[in-house]
Amino acid sequence: SDIPDVPPPTDSTPEILKRALSGLSARWKNWWIRGILSLAMISGFFLIIYLGSFMLMLLVLSIQVKCYHEIITIGYRVYHSYDLPWFRSLSWYFLLCVNYFFYGETVADYFATFVQRREQLQFLIRYHRFISFALYLTGFCMFVLSLVKKHYRLQFYMFAWTHVTLLITVTQSHLVIQNLFEGMIWFLVPISSVICNDITAYIFGFFFGRTPLIKLSPKKTWEGFIGGFFSTVVFGFIFSYFLAQHQYFVCPVEYNSETNRFVTECEPSELFQMKKYSVPPLLQAVLGWETVNMYPFQMHSFALSTFASLIGPFGGFFASGFKRAFKIKDFADTIPGHGGIMDRFDCQYLMATFVHVYITSFIRGPNPSKLLKQLLILQPEQQLSVYKTLKSHLVEKGILQPSLRG
Amino acid sequence: MPPKTPGDVSHVFTPVYQPEYFLLLPLWCRSRVVESESENKLDGETASDSESKSEFGGSSPVPTSDDTPEVLNRALSNLSSRWKNWWVRGILTLAMITFFFIIIYLGPMVLMTIVMCVQIKCFHEIITIGYNVYHSYDLPWFRTLSWYFLLCVNYFFYGETVTDYFFTLVQREEPLRILSKYHRFISFALYLTGFCMFVLSLVKKHYRLQFYMFGWTHVTLLIVVTQSHLIIHNLFEGMIWFIVPISCVICNDIMAYMFGFFFGRTPLIKLSPKKTWEGFIGGFFSTVLFGLLLSYVMSGYRCFTCPVEFNNDTNSFTVDCEPSELFQLQEYNIPVVLQSVVGWKTVRMYPFQIHSIALSTFASLIGPFGGFFASGFKRAFKIKDFANTIPGHGGIMDRFDCQYLMATFVNVYIASFIRGPNPSKLIQQFLTLRPDQQLHIFNTLKAHLVDRGILGSLEDA
């Protein structure tokens, strides 16, 4: 009884494309539309990369808002909740609160020098958690006050739906931005690996596909899965090789307070300096080389591509299951031929979290500027004792000469 | 109204609380100043107050399944069923409060274990409701997956806390060190395994149900598990940060009920028709007063005010320190407005009591929203109580619904206004940085200290 009607497919293809392809049959027309849009999206991606980190951040934020909107709209449709009092405002309010909380945490870290100069920002940063919590509580209390006798269950469903959606989309998008600040390469290689896996798995499946992979997605095949895995790994290697050579991609994004812009300039870390690796005897016979010059990052790209090919698709299966559960064909009709933004990004979620966890576990330690900020908040006597501990540690390691002013 | 003296039930239910218990030195509390008089009096008041309040205990209808222990049934068999309910509810209230005192006496470790058990029971109750609502008894794998996710999230959170507080212990043992170094990765891998199992367990007929239960599990985890870990964080900050908030919420519940019973006239909110504005406001003022008194008594004892630390040599928890400024008596000038009312010019108070006003205010004004949320939830899913664990009261969740927001609030409050970051944790993070980063931070810190005059000029202090 609560199964919604499948909305009639709305055709959002631009007029210009329709006229250009009017001569072809419907089947080829669909393929052309899908292909052209793929190309358009990839070009758009390159353009934004060219425009820099700030544009990328804006892009990630817009995608997050659109994904959130799409999922909430589905929730509305499923529960026929168009006229629940307050609920649209509350959903957007919660999105705002959670974004405020997350951006405040990241912005405060990376823009430390910018923030130190302005008094009002200092106050906001110091009590950031409290302010975010107060904002969230306001939303929570408004929700409780908005409970209406007839609609209790619906309202609780939508509350939970909102929160799960926030958990999925907003945390992922912030992890993506954290990865971005680590270095554009940590943003580009994972996303490209997932896209490559999508495309090559489709191609391999198209040409060689025979054994179905999972009941959830009948179009996926084992041949596509395995072929996609190998091609993605190779692609990852080659792509990281090219990106690792440019400072623009490799350096952490920093905010330069003098020029008020983002800069990516640094001494490339060890990860991005060529090293000689001995090829294992097994591969020596195959490849014919004894040693190979590689960037250490390429080993990491191997891990990233493997995850993108083997576990990434589970995000896609999850989304397929979700669509079947709620009997919808696509999340939305934003992109002609492809569906909604969520349809394109369903495999990316797990990837973003994985890359973030990978970086914090294996690549870098804590963020120095965040550490500094916390040190400066301590009480003076705590600062003094920390100072003494650090000094003795540095002297012990020989990093600091005891007699010099250091 | 039948006359009531404590002796009525003493032959079946001997109160565990005896004055002399509090003269003994609790095992976990090393150097405790014995100020028997005031503490006993206050606790005596609390216990007997609740005892007398129990006569006016809640008048909820009989729960469908009667969990009341046989012994109580026999003792109360001669009373009418209405009074029997009140008695059952009152006795259980007393039992719970006594139990609270006992576990406080037993120390932080036991408290942590109790918090953990309460969390698991709450999770179980909510998941069971989900099952009942969706008739999901036979969804493949789902019970296992819910418990598995609970385990994963607990592992993640406990790993983060444990690593902070047990730093030296962890560094010593090799397997623990590796587990803590790659903790995030391991937790994420465990969670992913659960996620993939969920995807693989999707069955054609049950897609929607399975997604509902997945969502239900995650929201429950978000509510129950994060709160319980924030409570444990608060506990480690000092037992007083655990006891005062929880007591304020309990006091607010009881006092709002009392005021509502005697003076209640104007309904407060449609969700809970029994609540009244008189109860709300009366509860607010009593809770603030109670908070002030309780903090005054507790601030005198080091076992409550000191952060809980793990002593590596004795491998046990110690609560021993120099009390911070918050817990040292100070003279405050009374604002002129109150001077005429109270008659004093200055008053000696602990700074912590000012904070307790904030905590009590939150407990009385915002805490009830947690209760309204739970009431709305119960009406939405047409259930009377979360479970039948506690006779007369319902499930564990029914008792703890106002506590959730409180735990998060206290944690955010502490992090924002009381303490800064943990210095030893900062040092630990510092040691993992690269040398050039370490040097940069060191120099910046030095410049900062010199700037503030904390470090004398360019000489080493």
Coordinates of C-alpha atoms in Angstrom, one line a residue, chain B residues 58 118 159-161 167:
Chain B
G58 CA 3.9 6.6 39.0
V118 CA 23.3 -0.5 29.7
G159 CA 40.1 1.6 20.8
E160 CA 40.2 5.4 20.4
T161 CA 39.6 6.0 24.2
F167 CA 49.0 5.0 26.3

